[in-house]
Amino acid sequence: MSTALTFRELPYARESLATVLSTTGAIGDDGVVVTDATLFYPHGGGQPGDRGVFITADGRTLTVHDTRKGANGQVHHLLDPNHGLEAGQSVTQQIDWARRYAHMRMHTALHLLSVVVPHGVTGGSIGADRGRLDFDLGEASFDKEELSERLNALIAADYPVTSEWISEAELDARPELVKTMSVAPPRGAGEIRMVRIGDVDYQPCGGTHVASTAEVGPIQVASIKNRGARNRRFTLTWAEAPGGGQ
């Protein structure tokens, strides 16, 4: 049985009930726990896996150190060994919201970075304090201050951020929608999740985002560094300390 991705439909939810489907090996011997649904985003697409806690019915608090994708649509929550959970038990899931919300804000900011730097993306990563995208620029060059101004103008415009699904065939007919050169959108389910930012950006993405660009807040291009003959790494950091969000 696969894990229902509650975080996808409710990205602002911080707490939810779930039922343990399985633990691998003997009871909790390696700390991997699979539940029927999860608020925890599993590492992928440059976005880190969520952390947080599971609270058991008898009041125990178990730390979730990381979240990863498993086989057959399951999500693996990585707990300490010998956590004692068994299939059928109910747990309350609580994510580290401040960290997740920072990831959501930074993820949306990186989508906007791909708008102001319209070149192929060769890599990227998202963090709570900084994020980066690598671009195949060729001979093109950009100025940090100018890019920061353009990014903050897009953020301040308060564009809505929404998601929708299209068929794999629709995406095949519009290859220009895929900005990443090194990683293809996940296929096999027949549909591709798309993230739309107002009328300025539309691309495949399975990660979590804020509901509007204004939530990103002031940001800056901290550095642009050479990563090879054609590749340049653009790093974003907050212009102000990130807050805890909604």
mmCIF file of C-alpha atoms in Angstrom:
data_model
loop_
_atom_site.group_PDB
_atom_site.id
_atom_site.type_symbol
_atom_site.label_atom_id
_atom_site.label_comp_id
_atom_site.label_asym_id
_atom_site.label_seq_id
_atom_site.Cartn_x
_atom_site.Cartn_y
_atom_site.Cartn_z
ATOM 1 C CA MET A 1 0.000 0.000 0.000
ATOM 2 C CA SER A 2 1.349 3.419 -0.953
ATOM 3 C CA THR A 3 1.512 6.443 1.335
ATOM 4 C CA ALA A 4 -1.030 9.216 0.709
ATOM 5 C CA LEU A 5 0.858 12.510 0.322
ATOM 6 C CA THR A 6 -1.110 14.771 2.655
ATOM 7 C CA PHE A 7 1.555 17.496 2.361
ATOM 8 C CA ARG A 8 0.728 17.880 -1.329
ATOM 9 C CA GLU A 9 -2.894 18.897 -0.772
ATOM 10 C CA LEU A 10 -2.318 20.561 2.617
ATOM 11 C CA PRO A 11 1.153 22.143 2.465
ATOM 12 C CA TYR A 12 0.364 24.419 5.425
ATOM 13 C CA ALA A 13 -0.765 21.606 7.748
ATOM 14 C CA ARG A 14 1.560 21.135 10.703
ATOM 15 C CA GLU A 15 -0.112 18.187 12.469
ATOM 16 C CA SER A 16 -2.137 15.188 11.335
ATOM 17 C CA LEU A 17 -3.125 11.690 12.411
ATOM 18 C CA ALA A 18 -1.748 8.665 10.561
ATOM 19 C CA THR A 19 -1.677 4.891 10.940
ATOM 20 C CA VAL A 20 1.507 2.832 10.861
ATOM 21 C CA LEU A 21 1.505 0.459 7.892
ATOM 22 C CA SER A 22 4.839 -1.233 8.485
ATOM 23 C CA THR A 23 8.264 -1.137 10.046
ATOM 24 C CA THR A 24 11.091 -2.933 8.275
ATOM 25 C CA GLY A 25 12.695 -6.041 9.726
ATOM 26 C CA ALA A 26 12.006 -6.731 13.379
ATOM 27 C CA ILE A 27 9.935 -4.191 15.263
ATOM 28 C CA GLY A 28 11.674 -0.885 14.629
ATOM 29 C CA ASP A 29 15.157 -2.415 14.389
ATOM 30 C CA ASP A 30 16.394 0.078 11.801
ATOM 31 C CA GLY A 31 14.099 3.008 12.453
ATOM 32 C CA VAL A 32 12.150 3.021 9.152
ATOM 33 C CA VAL A 33 8.413 3.577 9.603
ATOM 34 C CA VAL A 34 5.809 3.675 6.800
ATOM 35 C CA THR A 35 2.400 5.250 7.445
ATOM 36 C CA ASP A 36 -0.812 5.309 5.421
ATOM 37 C CA ALA A 37 -0.519 9.095 4.928
ATOM 38 C CA THR A 38 2.130 11.689 5.670
ATOM 39 C CA LEU A 39 2.669 15.396 6.216
ATOM 40 C CA PHE A 40 6.414 14.806 5.816
ATOM 41 C CA TYR A 41 7.897 15.726 2.425
ATOM 42 C CA PRO A 42 10.395 13.027 1.318
ATOM 43 C CA HIS A 43 13.761 14.229 0.012
ATOM 44 C CA GLY A 44 13.665 14.857 -3.733
ATOM 45 C CA GLY A 45 13.892 17.495 -6.432
ATOM 46 C CA GLY A 46 16.530 19.354 -4.442
ATOM 47 C CA GLN A 47 14.188 19.807 -1.452
ATOM 48 C CA PRO A 48 15.299 18.151 1.815
ATOM 49 C CA GLY A 49 13.138 15.620 3.593
ATOM 50 C CA ASP A 50 11.058 16.955 6.453
ATOM 51 C CA ARG A 51 11.904 16.441 10.113
ATOM 52 C CA GLY A 52 9.638 16.468 13.131
ATOM 53 C CA VAL A 53 8.075 14.021 15.582
ATOM 54 C CA PHE A 54 5.556 11.212 15.870
ATOM 55 C CA ILE A 55 3.479 11.296 19.069
ATOM 56 C CA THR A 56 2.026 7.940 20.105
ATOM 57 C CA ALA A 57 -1.349 7.328 21.712
ATOM 58 C CA ASP A 58 0.384 6.674 25.054
ATOM 59 C CA GLY A 59 2.170 10.024 24.893
ATOM 60 C CA ARG A 60 5.649 9.057 23.708
ATOM 61 C CA THR A 61 7.416 11.550 21.405
ATOM 62 C CA LEU A 62 9.576 9.962 18.697
ATOM 63 C CA THR A 63 11.931 12.066 16.612
ATOM 64 C CA VAL A 64 11.705 11.811 12.813
ATOM 65 C CA HIS A 65 15.248 12.576 11.653
ATOM 66 C CA ASP A 66 14.623 12.516 7.903
ATOM 67 C CA THR A 67 12.069 11.451 5.300
ATOM 68 C CA ARG A 68 12.886 9.520 2.125
ATOM 69 C CA LYS A 69 11.066 7.954 -0.806
ATOM 70 C CA GLY A 70 10.583 4.207 -0.644
ATOM 71 C CA ALA A 71 9.455 1.657 -3.201
ATOM 72 C CA ASN A 72 5.908 1.379 -4.581
ATOM 73 C CA GLY A 73 4.882 4.900 -3.612
ATOM 74 C CA GLN A 74 5.725 4.495 0.061
ATOM 75 C CA VAL A 75 7.364 7.194 2.189
ATOM 76 C CA HIS A 76 10.031 6.176 4.710
ATOM 77 C CA HIS A 77 10.202 8.111 7.985
ATOM 78 C CA LEU A 78 13.607 7.609 9.624
ATOM 79 C CA LEU A 79 13.311 7.286 13.402
ATOM 80 C CA ASP A 80 15.706 6.039 16.068
ATOM 81 C CA PRO A 81 16.095 2.230 16.162
ATOM 82 C CA ASN A 82 13.830 0.347 18.554
ATOM 83 C CA HIS A 83 11.114 3.004 18.421
ATOM 84 C CA GLY A 84 8.577 0.356 19.366
ATOM 85 C CA LEU A 85 5.962 1.186 16.750
ATOM 86 C CA GLU A 86 3.951 -1.624 15.154
ATOM 87 C CA ALA A 87 1.575 -1.836 12.208
ATOM 88 C CA GLY A 88 -1.914 -0.620 13.072
ATOM 89 C CA GLN A 89 -0.860 1.929 15.667
ATOM 90 C CA SER A 90 -2.034 5.533 15.312
ATOM 91 C CA VAL A 91 0.452 8.382 15.586
ATOM 92 C CA THR A 92 0.141 12.146 15.482
ATOM 93 C CA GLN A 93 2.581 13.559 12.943
ATOM 94 C CA GLN A 94 4.078 16.980 13.647
ATOM 95 C CA ILE A 95 6.531 18.511 11.209
ATOM 96 C CA ASP A 96 9.270 21.015 12.027
ATOM 97 C CA TRP A 97 7.197 23.856 10.621
ATOM 98 C CA ALA A 98 9.770 26.669 10.755
ATOM 99 C CA ARG A 99 12.188 24.570 8.676
ATOM 100 C CA ARG A 100 9.505 23.419 6.217
ATOM 101 C CA TYR A 101 8.119 26.929 5.740
ATOM 102 C CA ALA A 102 11.614 28.233 5.000
ATOM 103 C CA HIS A 103 11.953 25.461 2.389
ATOM 104 C CA MET A 104 8.609 26.471 0.852
ATOM 105 C CA ARG A 105 9.649 30.118 0.627
ATOM 106 C CA MET A 106 13.074 29.292 -0.807
ATOM 107 C CA HIS A 107 11.637 26.802 -3.303
ATOM 108 C CA THR A 108 9.283 29.442 -4.704
ATOM 109 C CA ALA A 109 12.159 31.942 -4.828
ATOM 110 C CA LEU A 110 14.233 29.501 -6.891
ATOM 111 C CA HIS A 111 11.393 29.123 -9.389
ATOM 112 C CA LEU A 112 11.442 32.907 -9.737
ATOM 113 C CA LEU A 113 15.218 32.828 -10.158
ATOM 114 C CA SER A 114 14.684 30.577 -13.176
ATOM 115 C CA VAL A 115 12.442 33.312 -14.580
ATOM 116 C CA VAL A 116 15.030 36.087 -14.340
ATOM 117 C CA VAL A 117 17.828 33.748 -15.511
ATOM 118 C CA PRO A 118 16.188 32.130 -18.560
ATOM 119 C CA HIS A 119 18.726 29.371 -19.177
ATOM 120 C CA GLY A 120 18.812 25.610 -18.700
ATOM 121 C CA VAL A 121 19.056 24.446 -15.084
ATOM 122 C CA THR A 122 21.786 21.858 -14.472
ATOM 123 C CA GLY A 123 21.338 21.384 -10.723
ATOM 124 C CA GLY A 124 20.016 22.899 -7.534
ATOM 125 C CA SER A 125 19.306 22.519 -3.852
ATOM 126 C CA ILE A 126 17.006 24.054 -1.254
ATOM 127 C CA GLY A 127 17.891 24.907 2.322
ATOM 128 C CA ALA A 128 16.289 26.812 5.167
ATOM 129 C CA ASP A 129 18.940 29.539 5.002
ATOM 130 C CA ARG A 130 19.985 29.458 1.366
ATOM 131 C CA GLY A 131 19.218 27.868 -1.965
ATOM 132 C CA ARG A 132 21.024 27.573 -5.259
ATOM 133 C CA LEU A 133 20.503 26.815 -8.927
ATOM 134 C CA ASP A 134 23.196 25.969 -11.450
ATOM 135 C CA PHE A 135 22.656 27.224 -14.990
ATOM 136 C CA ASP A 136 24.173 26.434 -18.366
ATOM 137 C CA LEU A 137 24.895 30.073 -19.261
ATOM 138 C CA GLY A 138 27.408 29.803 -22.058
ATOM 139 C CA GLU A 139 28.743 33.321 -22.593
ATOM 140 C CA ALA A 140 25.885 35.123 -20.824
ATOM 141 C CA SER A 141 26.584 37.152 -17.695
ATOM 142 C CA PHE A 142 24.418 38.618 -14.940
ATOM 143 C CA ASP A 143 24.773 41.228 -12.204
ATOM 144 C CA LYS A 144 23.896 40.214 -8.623
ATOM 145 C CA GLU A 145 22.337 43.534 -7.636
ATOM 146 C CA GLU A 146 20.207 43.800 -10.768
ATOM 147 C CA LEU A 147 18.988 40.218 -10.386
ATOM 148 C CA SER A 148 18.157 40.826 -6.718
ATOM 149 C CA GLU A 149 16.049 43.845 -7.670
ATOM 150 C CA ARG A 150 14.200 41.904 -10.354
ATOM 151 C CA LEU A 151 13.582 38.975 -8.011
ATOM 152 C CA ASN A 152 12.228 41.193 -5.248
ATOM 153 C CA ALA A 153 9.957 42.950 -7.736
ATOM 154 C CA LEU A 154 8.439 39.586 -8.714
ATOM 155 C CA ILE A 155 8.080 38.645 -5.042
ATOM 156 C CA ALA A 156 6.400 41.948 -4.158
ATOM 157 C CA ALA A 157 3.957 41.550 -7.059
ATOM 158 C CA ASP A 158 2.171 38.939 -4.911
ATOM 159 C CA TYR A 159 1.564 36.398 -7.688
ATOM 160 C CA PRO A 160 -0.574 33.408 -6.651
ATOM 161 C CA VAL A 161 1.239 30.055 -6.587
ATOM 162 C CA THR A 162 -0.938 27.099 -7.580
ATOM 163 C CA SER A 163 -0.556 23.532 -8.781
ATOM 164 C CA GLU A 164 -2.340 21.385 -11.332
ATOM 165 C CA TRP A 165 -1.880 18.152 -13.227
ATOM 166 C CA ILE A 166 -1.330 17.552 -16.931
ATOM 167 C CA SER A 167 -0.843 14.333 -18.860
ATOM 168 C CA GLU A 168 2.595 13.088 -19.810
ATOM 169 C CA ALA A 169 1.538 13.488 -23.435
ATOM 170 C CA GLU A 170 0.777 17.185 -22.849
ATOM 171 C CA LEU A 171 4.231 17.703 -21.377
ATOM 172 C CA ASP A 172 5.830 15.840 -24.281
ATOM 173 C CA ALA A 173 4.080 18.275 -26.632
ATOM 174 C CA ARG A 174 5.536 21.232 -24.734
ATOM 175 C CA PRO A 175 9.166 20.317 -23.925
ATOM 176 C CA GLU A 176 10.007 23.981 -23.266
ATOM 177 C CA LEU A 177 8.184 23.691 -19.918
ATOM 178 C CA VAL A 178 10.978 21.496 -18.539
ATOM 179 C CA LYS A 179 13.765 23.801 -17.336
ATOM 180 C CA THR A 180 15.959 21.167 -15.725
ATOM 181 C CA MET A 181 18.563 19.675 -18.043
ATOM 182 C CA SER A 182 19.915 16.962 -15.723
ATOM 183 C CA VAL A 183 16.757 15.646 -14.023
ATOM 184 C CA ALA A 184 13.554 14.728 -15.858
ATOM 185 C CA PRO A 185 10.130 15.017 -14.181
ATOM 186 C CA PRO A 186 9.028 11.692 -12.633
ATOM 187 C CA ARG A 187 6.989 9.589 -15.014
ATOM 188 C CA GLY A 188 5.013 6.387 -14.957
ATOM 189 C CA ALA A 189 1.793 7.529 -13.273
ATOM 190 C CA GLY A 190 0.411 9.097 -16.459
ATOM 191 C CA GLU A 191 0.223 12.616 -15.010
ATOM 192 C CA ILE A 192 2.750 15.322 -14.195
ATOM 193 C CA ARG A 193 2.294 17.869 -11.405
ATOM 194 C CA MET A 194 2.812 21.436 -12.588
ATOM 195 C CA VAL A 195 3.386 24.530 -10.444
ATOM 196 C CA ARG A 196 2.159 27.875 -11.769
ATOM 197 C CA ILE A 197 3.278 31.277 -10.488
ATOM 198 C CA GLY A 198 0.793 33.843 -11.810
ATOM 199 C CA ASP A 199 1.530 34.402 -15.464
ATOM 200 C CA VAL A 200 5.323 34.414 -15.045
ATOM 201 C CA ASP A 201 6.258 30.751 -14.514
ATOM 202 C CA TYR A 202 4.867 27.283 -15.216
ATOM 203 C CA GLN A 203 6.968 24.153 -14.779
ATOM 204 C CA PRO A 204 6.889 20.552 -13.496
ATOM 205 C CA CYS A 205 7.508 20.284 -9.744
ATOM 206 C CA GLY A 206 6.632 17.869 -6.963
ATOM 207 C CA GLY A 207 7.768 20.038 -4.053
ATOM 208 C CA THR A 208 6.035 22.328 -1.585
ATOM 209 C CA HIS A 209 5.554 26.067 -2.167
ATOM 210 C CA VAL A 210 4.020 29.091 -0.508
ATOM 211 C CA ALA A 211 0.586 30.250 -1.685
ATOM 212 C CA SER A 212 1.777 33.613 -3.002
ATOM 213 C CA THR A 213 5.116 35.146 -3.910
ATOM 214 C CA ALA A 214 4.730 37.881 -1.274
ATOM 215 C CA GLU A 215 5.234 35.201 1.396
ATOM 216 C CA VAL A 216 8.792 34.647 0.163
ATOM 217 C CA GLY A 217 9.889 37.987 1.588
ATOM 218 C CA PRO A 218 13.020 39.990 0.701
ATOM 219 C CA ILE A 219 15.783 37.892 -0.821
ATOM 220 C CA GLN A 220 19.169 38.503 -2.391
ATOM 221 C CA VAL A 221 21.509 36.908 -4.894
ATOM 222 C CA ALA A 222 24.443 36.281 -2.584
ATOM 223 C CA SER A 223 26.887 34.960 -5.170
ATOM 224 C CA ILE A 224 27.394 33.890 -8.780
ATOM 225 C CA LYS A 225 30.276 31.434 -9.161
ATOM 226 C CA ASN A 226 31.858 29.530 -12.035
ATOM 227 C CA ARG A 227 31.212 25.789 -11.924
ATOM 228 C CA GLY A 228 32.910 24.823 -15.178
ATOM 229 C CA ALA A 229 33.271 26.237 -18.664
ATOM 230 C CA ARG A 230 29.560 26.983 -19.088
ATOM 231 C CA ASN A 231 27.996 26.413 -15.669
ATOM 232 C CA ARG A 232 27.360 29.193 -13.147
ATOM 233 C CA ARG A 233 26.024 28.682 -9.616
ATOM 234 C CA PHE A 234 23.568 31.305 -8.326
ATOM 235 C CA THR A 235 23.077 31.270 -4.546
ATOM 236 C CA LEU A 236 20.118 32.959 -2.839
ATOM 237 C CA THR A 237 19.968 34.003 0.807
ATOM 238 C CA TRP A 238 17.396 35.878 2.860
ATOM 239 C CA ALA A 239 17.709 39.647 2.973
ATOM 240 C CA GLU A 240 15.983 39.350 6.361
ATOM 241 C CA ALA A 241 15.918 36.527 8.904
ATOM 242 C CA PRO A 242 13.224 33.970 7.917
ATOM 243 C CA GLY A 243 10.188 33.813 10.153
ATOM 244 C CA GLY A 244 7.982 30.957 11.257
ATOM 245 C CA GLY A 245 5.233 31.711 8.743
ATOM 246 C CA GLN A 246 1.506 31.352 8.904
#
